[in-house]
CSV table of C-alpha atoms and ligand atoms in Angstrom, one decimal:
chain,number,residue,atom,x,y,z
G,26,MET,CA,10.0,-13.9,-17.8
G,27,LYS,CA,13.5,-12.6,-18.7
G,28,TYR,CA,14.6,-9.5,-16.8
G,29,LEU,CA,11.9,-10.2,-14.1
G,30,ASP,CA,12.2,-13.8,-12.9
G,31,GLU,CA,15.9,-13.4,-12.3
G,32,PHE,CA,15.1,-10.6,-9.9
G,33,ARG,CA,12.5,-12.7,-8.0
G,34,ASP,CA,14.6,-15.7,-7.2
G,35,PRO,CA,13.5,-16.8,-3.6
G,36,GLU,CA,16.7,-18.5,-2.8
G,37,VAL,CA,18.8,-15.4,-3.6
G,38,ALA,CA,16.3,-13.3,-1.7
G,39,LEU,CA,16.6,-15.5,1.5
G,40,ARG,CA,20.4,-15.3,1.1
G,41,LEU,CA,20.3,-11.5,0.9
G,42,ILE,CA,18.1,-11.4,4.0
G,43,GLU,CA,20.6,-13.5,5.9
G,44,GLU,CA,23.4,-11.2,4.9
G,45,ILE,CA,21.4,-8.1,6.0
G,46,LYS,CA,20.7,-9.9,9.4
G,47,GLU,CA,24.5,-10.4,9.8
G,48,LEU,CA,25.3,-6.8,8.8
G,49,ALA,CA,22.8,-5.0,11.1
G,50,THR,CA,24.2,-4.5,14.6
G,51,ARG,CA,21.7,-1.9,15.7
G,52,ARG,CA,18.3,-0.5,14.7
G,53,TRP,CA,18.1,1.4,11.4
G,54,VAL,CA,15.1,3.1,9.8
G,55,LEU,CA,15.0,3.1,6.0
G,56,MET,CA,12.4,4.8,3.8
G,57,GLU,CA,11.5,3.7,0.3
G,58,VAL,CA,10.4,6.8,-1.5
G,59,CYS,CA,8.3,5.3,-4.2
G,60,GLY,CA,4.8,3.9,-3.9
G,61,GLY,CA,5.6,1.2,-6.5
G,62,GLN,CA,8.4,0.1,-4.2
G,63,THR,CA,6.1,0.1,-1.2
G,64,HIS,CA,3.6,-2.2,-3.0
G,65,SER,CA,6.5,-4.6,-3.9
G,66,ILE,CA,7.8,-4.6,-0.3
G,67,ILE,CA,4.4,-5.3,1.2
G,68,ARG,CA,3.2,-7.7,-1.5
G,69,ASN,CA,6.4,-9.8,-1.1
G,70,GLY,CA,6.5,-9.5,2.7
G,71,ILE,CA,10.0,-8.1,2.5
G,72,ASP,CA,9.5,-5.9,5.6
G,73,GLN,CA,8.4,-8.9,7.6
G,74,LEU,CA,11.3,-11.0,6.5
G,75,LEU,CA,13.9,-8.4,7.4
G,76,PRO,CA,15.5,-8.6,10.9
G,77,ASP,CA,13.9,-6.4,13.6
G,78,ALA,CA,16.9,-4.2,13.4
G,79,VAL,CA,15.9,-2.9,9.9
G,80,GLU,CA,12.6,-1.0,9.8
G,81,MET,CA,11.1,0.0,6.5
G,82,VAL,CA,8.9,3.2,6.5
G,83,HIS,CA,6.9,4.3,3.4
G,84,GLY,CA,7.5,7.5,1.7
G,85,PRO,CA,5.5,10.1,-0.2
G,86,GLY,CA,6.2,8.7,-3.6
G,87,CYS,CA,2.6,8.0,-4.7
G,88,PRO,CA,1.7,10.8,-7.1
G,89,VAL,CA,-2.0,10.3,-6.9
G,90,CYS,CA,-1.8,10.5,-3.1
G,91,VAL,CA,0.0,13.8,-2.9
G,92,THR,CA,-2.0,15.6,-5.6
G,93,PRO,CA,-3.5,18.5,-3.6
G,94,LEU,CA,-7.2,18.3,-2.7
G,95,GLU,CA,-7.7,21.8,-4.3
G,96,THR,CA,-6.4,20.4,-7.6
G,97,ILE,CA,-8.7,17.3,-7.3
G,98,ASP,CA,-11.6,19.7,-6.7
G,99,LYS,CA,-10.6,21.8,-9.7
G,100,ALA,CA,-10.5,18.7,-11.8
G,101,LEU,CA,-14.0,17.7,-10.6
G,102,ALA,CA,-15.3,21.2,-11.5
G,103,ILE,CA,-13.8,21.1,-15.0
G,104,ALA,CA,-14.9,17.6,-15.6
G,105,ALA,CA,-18.5,18.4,-14.8
G,106,ARG,CA,-18.7,21.0,-17.6
G,107,ASP,CA,-20.9,20.2,-20.6
G,108,ASP,CA,-18.2,21.5,-23.1
G,109,VAL,CA,-15.4,19.4,-21.7
G,110,ILE,CA,-14.0,15.9,-22.4
G,111,PHE,CA,-11.8,15.2,-19.3
G,112,CYS,CA,-9.0,12.6,-19.8
G,113,SER,CA,-7.2,10.9,-17.0
G,114,PHE,CA,-5.3,7.8,-16.0
G,115,GLY,CA,-7.6,5.4,-14.3
G,116,ASP,CA,-6.2,5.6,-10.8
G,117,MET,CA,-7.4,9.2,-10.4
G,118,LEU,CA,-11.1,8.3,-10.8
G,119,ARG,CA,-11.6,7.0,-7.2
G,120,VAL,CA,-9.5,9.6,-5.5
G,121,PRO,CA,-11.8,11.5,-3.1
G,122,GLY,CA,-12.3,15.2,-3.5
G,123,SER,CA,-14.0,17.3,-0.9
G,124,ASP,CA,-17.5,16.0,-1.8
G,125,GLU,CA,-17.2,13.5,-4.6
G,126,ASP,CA,-14.8,11.8,-7.1
G,127,LEU,CA,-14.4,11.6,-10.8
G,128,PHE,CA,-16.4,8.4,-11.0
G,129,GLN,CA,-19.4,10.2,-9.4
G,130,VAL,CA,-19.0,13.1,-11.8
G,131,LYS,CA,-19.0,10.6,-14.7
G,132,GLY,CA,-22.1,8.9,-13.2
G,133,GLY,CA,-23.7,12.3,-13.2
G,134,GLY,CA,-23.1,12.7,-17.0
G,135,GLY,CA,-19.6,14.1,-17.2
G,136,ASP,CA,-17.6,13.0,-20.2
G,137,ILE,CA,-14.6,11.5,-18.5
G,138,ARG,CA,-12.3,9.2,-20.4
G,139,VAL,CA,-9.6,6.9,-19.1
G,140,VAL,CA,-6.5,7.1,-21.3
G,141,TYR,CA,-3.3,5.2,-21.3
G,142,SER,CA,-1.1,8.0,-22.5
G,143,PRO,CA,-1.4,11.8,-22.6
G,144,LEU,CA,-1.0,11.5,-26.3
G,145,ASP,CA,-4.3,9.7,-26.4
G,146,ALA,CA,-5.9,12.9,-25.1
G,147,VAL,CA,-4.2,14.9,-27.9
G,148,ALA,CA,-5.8,12.5,-30.4
G,149,ILE,CA,-9.2,12.9,-28.7
G,150,ALA,CA,-8.8,16.7,-29.1
G,151,LYS,CA,-8.1,16.3,-32.8
G,152,ASP,CA,-11.2,14.1,-33.2
G,153,ASN,CA,-13.5,16.5,-31.2
G,154,PRO,CA,-12.8,20.0,-32.4
G,155,ASP,CA,-16.1,21.2,-30.9
G,156,LYS,CA,-15.1,20.2,-27.4
G,157,GLU,CA,-12.5,21.3,-24.9
G,158,VAL,CA,-10.2,18.3,-24.1
G,159,VAL,CA,-8.4,18.5,-20.8
G,160,PHE,CA,-5.8,16.0,-19.6
G,161,PHE,CA,-5.1,15.6,-15.9
G,162,GLY,CA,-1.3,15.8,-15.9
G,163,ILE,CA,-0.1,14.7,-12.5
G,164,GLY,CA,2.9,12.7,-11.3
G,165,PHE,CA,6.6,12.7,-10.3
G,166,GLU,CA,9.5,13.2,-12.7
G,167,THR,CA,8.6,9.7,-14.2
G,168,THR,CA,5.5,10.8,-16.0
G,169,ALA,CA,6.7,14.3,-16.9
G,170,PRO,CA,8.4,13.4,-20.2
G,171,ALA,CA,5.2,11.9,-21.7
G,172,ASN,CA,3.1,14.8,-20.3
G,173,ALA,CA,5.6,17.3,-21.7
G,174,MET,CA,5.5,15.6,-25.1
G,175,ALA,CA,1.7,15.9,-25.2
G,176,VAL,CA,1.8,19.6,-24.5
G,177,TYR,CA,4.6,20.1,-27.1
G,178,GLN,CA,2.7,18.0,-29.7
G,179,ALA,CA,-0.6,19.9,-29.1
G,180,SER,CA,1.3,23.2,-29.5
G,181,GLN,CA,3.0,22.0,-32.7
G,182,ASP,CA,-0.3,20.9,-34.1
G,183,GLY,CA,-1.9,24.2,-33.2
G,184,LEU,CA,-4.7,22.4,-31.2
G,185,GLU,CA,-6.6,25.2,-29.5
G,186,ASN,CA,-9.0,22.9,-27.8
G,187,PHE,CA,-6.4,20.9,-25.8
G,188,SER,CA,-5.2,21.9,-22.3
G,189,MET,CA,-3.6,20.2,-19.3
G,190,LEU,CA,-4.4,20.5,-15.6
G,191,VAL,CA,-0.8,20.2,-14.2
G,192,SER,CA,0.2,19.1,-10.8
G,193,HIS,CA,3.7,17.6,-11.0
G,194,VAL,CA,5.8,17.0,-7.9
G,195,LEU,CA,9.5,16.5,-7.5
G,196,VAL,CA,11.3,13.9,-5.3
G,197,PRO,CA,14.4,15.7,-4.0
G,198,PRO,CA,12.7,18.6,-2.3
G,199,ALA,CA,10.3,16.1,-0.6
G,200,MET,CA,13.3,14.1,0.7
G,201,CYS,CA,14.7,17.3,2.1
G,202,ALA,CA,11.4,18.2,3.8
G,203,ILE,CA,11.2,14.8,5.5
G,204,LEU,CA,14.8,15.1,6.7
G,205,ASP,CA,14.1,18.7,8.0
G,206,SER,CA,11.1,17.6,10.0
G,207,PRO,CA,11.6,17.5,13.8
G,208,HIS,CA,9.7,14.2,13.7
G,209,ASN,CA,12.0,12.6,11.1
G,210,ARG,CA,13.0,9.0,11.8
G,211,VAL,CA,14.6,8.2,8.4
G,212,GLN,CA,18.3,7.4,8.4
G,213,ALA,CA,18.6,6.2,4.8
G,214,PHE,CA,16.6,6.4,1.5
G,215,LEU,CA,15.9,4.0,-1.2
G,216,ALA,CA,15.5,6.4,-4.1
G,217,ALA,CA,13.0,5.5,-6.9
G,218,GLY,CA,14.8,3.9,-9.9
G,219,HIS,CA,12.3,5.1,-12.5
G,220,VAL,CA,12.5,8.7,-11.3
G,221,CYS,CA,16.3,8.4,-11.6
G,222,SER,CA,16.1,6.8,-15.0
G,223,VAL,CA,14.7,10.2,-16.2
G,224,MET,CA,16.5,12.7,-13.9
G,225,GLY,CA,19.7,10.8,-13.0
G,226,TYR,CA,21.0,11.0,-9.4
G,227,GLU,CA,23.5,13.9,-9.5
G,228,GLU,CA,21.1,16.0,-7.5
G,229,TYR,CA,21.3,13.6,-4.6
G,230,TYR,CA,25.0,14.2,-3.8
G,231,ALA,CA,24.2,17.5,-2.1
G,232,ILE,CA,21.4,15.9,-0.1
G,233,CYS,CA,23.7,13.1,1.1
G,234,GLN,CA,26.3,15.6,2.1
G,235,LYS,CA,24.0,18.1,3.8
G,236,TYR,CA,22.0,15.6,5.9
G,237,LYS,CA,24.6,12.8,6.2
G,238,THR,CA,22.1,10.3,4.9
G,239,PRO,CA,22.8,7.5,2.5
G,240,ILE,CA,20.7,7.4,-0.7
G,241,VAL,CA,20.6,4.1,-2.7
G,242,VAL,CA,19.0,4.2,-6.1
G,243,THR,CA,16.9,1.0,-6.2
G,244,GLY,CA,14.6,-0.9,-8.6
G,245,PHE,CA,11.3,-2.5,-7.9
G,246,GLU,CA,11.7,-6.3,-7.9
G,247,PRO,CA,12.4,-8.2,-4.7
G,248,LEU,CA,16.1,-8.6,-5.3
G,249,ASP,CA,16.5,-5.0,-6.4
G,250,LEU,CA,14.9,-3.9,-3.1
G,251,LEU,CA,16.9,-6.3,-1.0
G,252,GLN,CA,20.2,-5.3,-2.7
G,253,GLY,CA,19.3,-1.6,-2.1
G,254,ILE,CA,18.5,-2.3,1.6
G,255,LYS,CA,21.7,-4.2,2.0
G,256,ALA,CA,23.8,-1.4,0.4
G,257,ALA,CA,22.0,1.2,2.7
G,258,VAL,CA,22.7,-0.9,5.8
G,259,ILE,CA,26.4,-1.4,4.8
G,260,GLN,CA,26.7,2.4,4.6
G,261,LEU,CA,24.9,3.0,7.9
G,262,GLU,CA,27.0,0.5,9.7
G,263,ASP,CA,30.2,2.0,8.3
G,264,GLY,CA,29.1,5.6,9.2
G,265,LYS,CA,29.0,6.6,5.5
G,266,ALA,CA,26.5,8.8,3.6
G,267,GLU,CA,26.9,8.4,-0.1
G,268,VAL,CA,24.9,8.0,-3.3
G,269,HIS,CA,25.0,4.4,-4.5
G,270,ASN,CA,23.4,3.2,-7.7
G,271,ALA,CA,22.0,-0.3,-7.2
G,272,TYR,CA,19.9,-0.1,-10.3
G,273,GLN,CA,22.6,0.2,-12.9
G,274,ARG,CA,20.6,-1.7,-15.6
G,275,ALA,CA,18.2,1.2,-15.9
G,276,VAL,CA,19.8,4.3,-14.4
G,277,ARG,CA,22.7,6.5,-15.5
G,278,PRO,CA,24.1,9.4,-13.4
G,279,GLU,CA,22.8,12.0,-15.8
G,280,GLY,CA,19.5,10.3,-16.5
G,281,ASN,CA,17.8,10.6,-19.9
G,282,LEU,CA,19.0,13.8,-21.5
G,283,PRO,CA,16.5,14.2,-24.3
G,284,ALA,CA,13.7,13.6,-21.8
G,285,ARG,CA,15.2,16.3,-19.5
G,286,GLU,CA,15.4,18.7,-22.4
G,287,MET,CA,11.7,18.2,-23.2
G,288,ILE,CA,10.8,18.7,-19.6
G,289,ALA,CA,12.9,21.9,-19.3
G,290,ASP,CA,11.1,23.3,-22.4
G,291,VAL,CA,7.6,22.6,-21.2
G,292,PHE,CA,7.7,22.9,-17.4
G,293,ALA,CA,9.0,25.5,-14.9
G,294,VAL,CA,9.7,24.9,-11.2
G,295,THR,CA,7.1,26.1,-8.8
G,296,ASP,CA,6.2,25.8,-5.1
G,297,ARG,CA,3.7,23.0,-4.6
G,298,THR,CA,1.3,21.9,-1.9
G,299,TRP,CA,1.5,18.2,-1.2
G,300,ARG,CA,-1.8,16.6,0.0
G,301,GLY,CA,-1.4,15.7,3.6
G,302,ILE,CA,2.0,17.3,4.0
G,303,GLY,CA,1.6,21.0,3.0
G,304,MET,CA,3.6,23.4,0.9
G,305,ILE,CA,7.1,22.4,0.0
G,306,PRO,CA,9.1,25.2,-1.7
G,307,VAL,CA,10.2,24.6,-5.3
G,308,SER,CA,8.8,21.0,-5.2
G,309,GLY,CA,6.7,21.0,-8.4
G,310,TRP,CA,6.4,21.8,-12.0
G,311,LYS,CA,3.9,24.0,-13.7
G,312,LEU,CA,3.6,24.8,-17.5
G,313,SER,CA,6.3,27.3,-18.5
G,314,ASP,CA,5.2,30.7,-19.8
G,315,ARG,CA,5.7,29.5,-23.4
G,316,TYR,CA,2.8,27.0,-22.9
G,317,ARG,CA,0.7,29.1,-20.6
G,318,GLU,CA,-2.3,29.1,-23.0
G,319,LEU,CA,-2.5,25.3,-22.6
G,320,ASP,CA,-2.8,25.5,-18.8
G,321,ALA,CA,-6.3,24.3,-17.9
G,322,SER,CA,-6.3,26.1,-14.6
G,323,VAL,CA,-5.8,29.4,-16.5
G,324,ARG,CA,-8.3,28.5,-19.3
G,325,PHE,CA,-11.2,27.5,-16.9
G,326,SER,CA,-12.4,29.7,-14.2
G,327,VAL,CA,-12.3,27.3,-11.2
G,328,GLU,CA,-11.4,29.7,-8.5
G,329,GLY,CA,-13.2,30.0,-5.1
G,330,ILE,CA,-13.4,26.3,-4.5
G,331,GLN,CA,-13.5,25.5,-0.8
G,332,SER,CA,-11.7,22.2,-0.1
G,333,LYS,CA,-12.0,20.2,3.1
G,334,GLU,CA,-10.1,17.0,4.1
G,335,SER,CA,-11.5,14.2,6.2
G,336,GLU,CA,-10.7,14.8,9.9
G,337,LEU,CA,-10.1,11.0,10.3
G,338,CYS,CA,-7.4,10.7,7.7
G,339,HIS,CA,-3.8,10.5,8.8
G,340,ALA,CA,-2.3,10.5,5.3
G,341,GLY,CA,0.3,13.2,6.1
G,342,GLU,CA,1.9,11.1,8.8
G,343,VAL,CA,1.8,7.9,6.7
G,344,LEU,CA,3.4,9.8,3.8
G,345,GLN,CA,6.2,11.1,6.0
G,346,GLY,CA,6.9,7.7,7.6
G,347,THR,CA,5.8,8.6,11.1
G,348,LEU,CA,2.7,6.3,11.0
G,349,LYS,CA,2.2,2.9,9.4
G,350,PRO,CA,-1.2,2.6,7.5
G,351,ASP,CA,-2.4,-0.1,9.9
G,352,GLU,CA,-1.9,2.2,12.8
G,353,CYS,CA,-4.4,4.7,11.4
G,354,PRO,CA,-7.6,4.3,13.5
G,355,ALA,CA,-9.8,4.5,10.4
G,356,PHE,CA,-7.8,1.8,8.5
G,357,GLY,CA,-10.1,-1.0,7.4
G,358,LYS,CA,-13.0,0.5,9.3
G,359,GLU,CA,-14.3,3.9,8.1
G,360,CYS,CA,-11.6,3.8,5.4
G,361,THR,CA,-11.6,0.9,2.8
G,362,PRO,CA,-11.0,0.8,-0.9
G,363,ARG,CA,-14.8,1.0,-1.3
G,364,THR,CA,-15.2,3.9,1.1
G,365,PRO,CA,-11.9,5.7,0.9
G,366,LEU,CA,-11.2,8.7,3.2
G,367,GLY,CA,-7.9,9.4,1.6
G,368,ALA,CA,-6.1,8.9,-1.7
G,369,LEU,CA,-3.7,6.4,-0.1
G,370,MET,CA,-6.5,3.9,0.1
G,371,VAL,CA,-7.4,3.9,-3.6
G,372,SER,CA,-4.2,4.6,-5.5
G,373,SER,CA,-2.4,1.7,-7.0
G,374,GLU,CA,0.7,3.1,-5.4
G,375,GLY,CA,-0.9,4.1,-2.1
G,376,ALA,CA,0.6,2.6,1.1
G,377,CYS,CA,-2.8,2.2,2.8
G,378,ALA,CA,-4.1,0.2,-0.3
G,379,ALA,CA,-1.0,-1.9,-0.2
G,380,TYR,CA,-1.6,-2.9,3.4
G,381,PHE,CA,-5.4,-3.4,2.9
G,382,HIS,CA,-4.9,-5.7,-0.1
G,383,SER,CA,-2.2,-7.7,1.7
G,384,GLY,CA,-4.6,-8.2,4.6
G,385,ARG,CA,-2.5,-6.3,7.2
G,386,PHE,CA,-5.2,-5.3,9.7
G,387,ALA,CA,-3.6,-6.4,12.9
G,388,ARG,CA,-2.3,-3.2,14.3
G,389,ALA,CA,-5.2,-0.7,13.8
G,390,VAL,CA,-5.2,1.2,17.2
G,391,ALA,CA,-6.9,4.2,18.7
G,392,LEU,CA,-4.6,7.2,18.5
L,421,SF4,S1,-6.2,4.4,6.2
L,421,SF4,FE1,-7.5,5.8,5.1
L,421,SF4,S2,-7.9,7.4,6.6
L,421,SF4,FE2,-6.1,6.3,7.3
L,421,SF4,S3,-4.4,7.4,6.5
L,421,SF4,FE3,-4.9,5.8,5.0
L,421,SF4,S4,-6.2,6.8,3.5
L,421,SF4,FE4,-6.2,8.1,5.4
């Protein structure tokens, strides 16, 4: 397949791995930020082919995984209402709330619909004027343009029965939070190419400078990842800390300006709690005041919800790169894709799901 096969060539991959082996003279810890990159690394065994000197740790870039438990519980409460059609992408349905998940609410009679675009939810709202239609708008900067477009379109159409439960998160503040942590091990980042295709990478210059940490914008195919890892190792070995774009076929420094304008109109920056990590200042987007009447958390009274996490789940440590999924004592035992204790085990971008589906059970230990 053009544009894919050429970035999956095994011979070129092995050559790049040899080059990385020759380059790395001491131990380096690299974090891939994005859950899609994590799955590609684990599925292709890239972390196991790399020399021992280069360790990959997995970052917080799985939007489903970091959506706060309180927000999941709010979604469950809204979705259970008789007057609501609740629309979501499919990977939110198995994410555990405090007591149940959206699948269970659906099984109990909730009208929950899987959609493939937020604009599908707008169309459902047009077709069902006697129902409240709520879209679960989560994600990083990548999904924000489409979510913003849905809010804008609903507003333009004067749809009074459409609203969005918003829980957007932003990558750069999360990178800073990881680097600020006293437990941080990360020495270089592979930045998520799709986030940068929207937002560009100009914001990363200040992070590189402040933390003396290289940031390499990287794609998702094996050769993209290996080229990103190689570029990061070259910088680390040379004592440099710069922004490098290793995904030039998709990313420009300024990103996608029309998309950024749409986002700036619909969303406003806010503090955001990340599931498993805690509150990170100015790390999320909420609906801006102009679209406040389309905010489902305002429209529906879902206050007073008491959320409680599983005490067995170590998602926060996995998301910050201080624990590998197969080092969690519950991995593959109490926690499986059929009996998930945390979102990382069910999301298509979750690191624990990546390890489970690749059969990586060897290291589960008692902490
Ligand atoms: S294996 Fe399960 S319990 Fe352990 S960190 Fe991952 S999601 Fe949480």
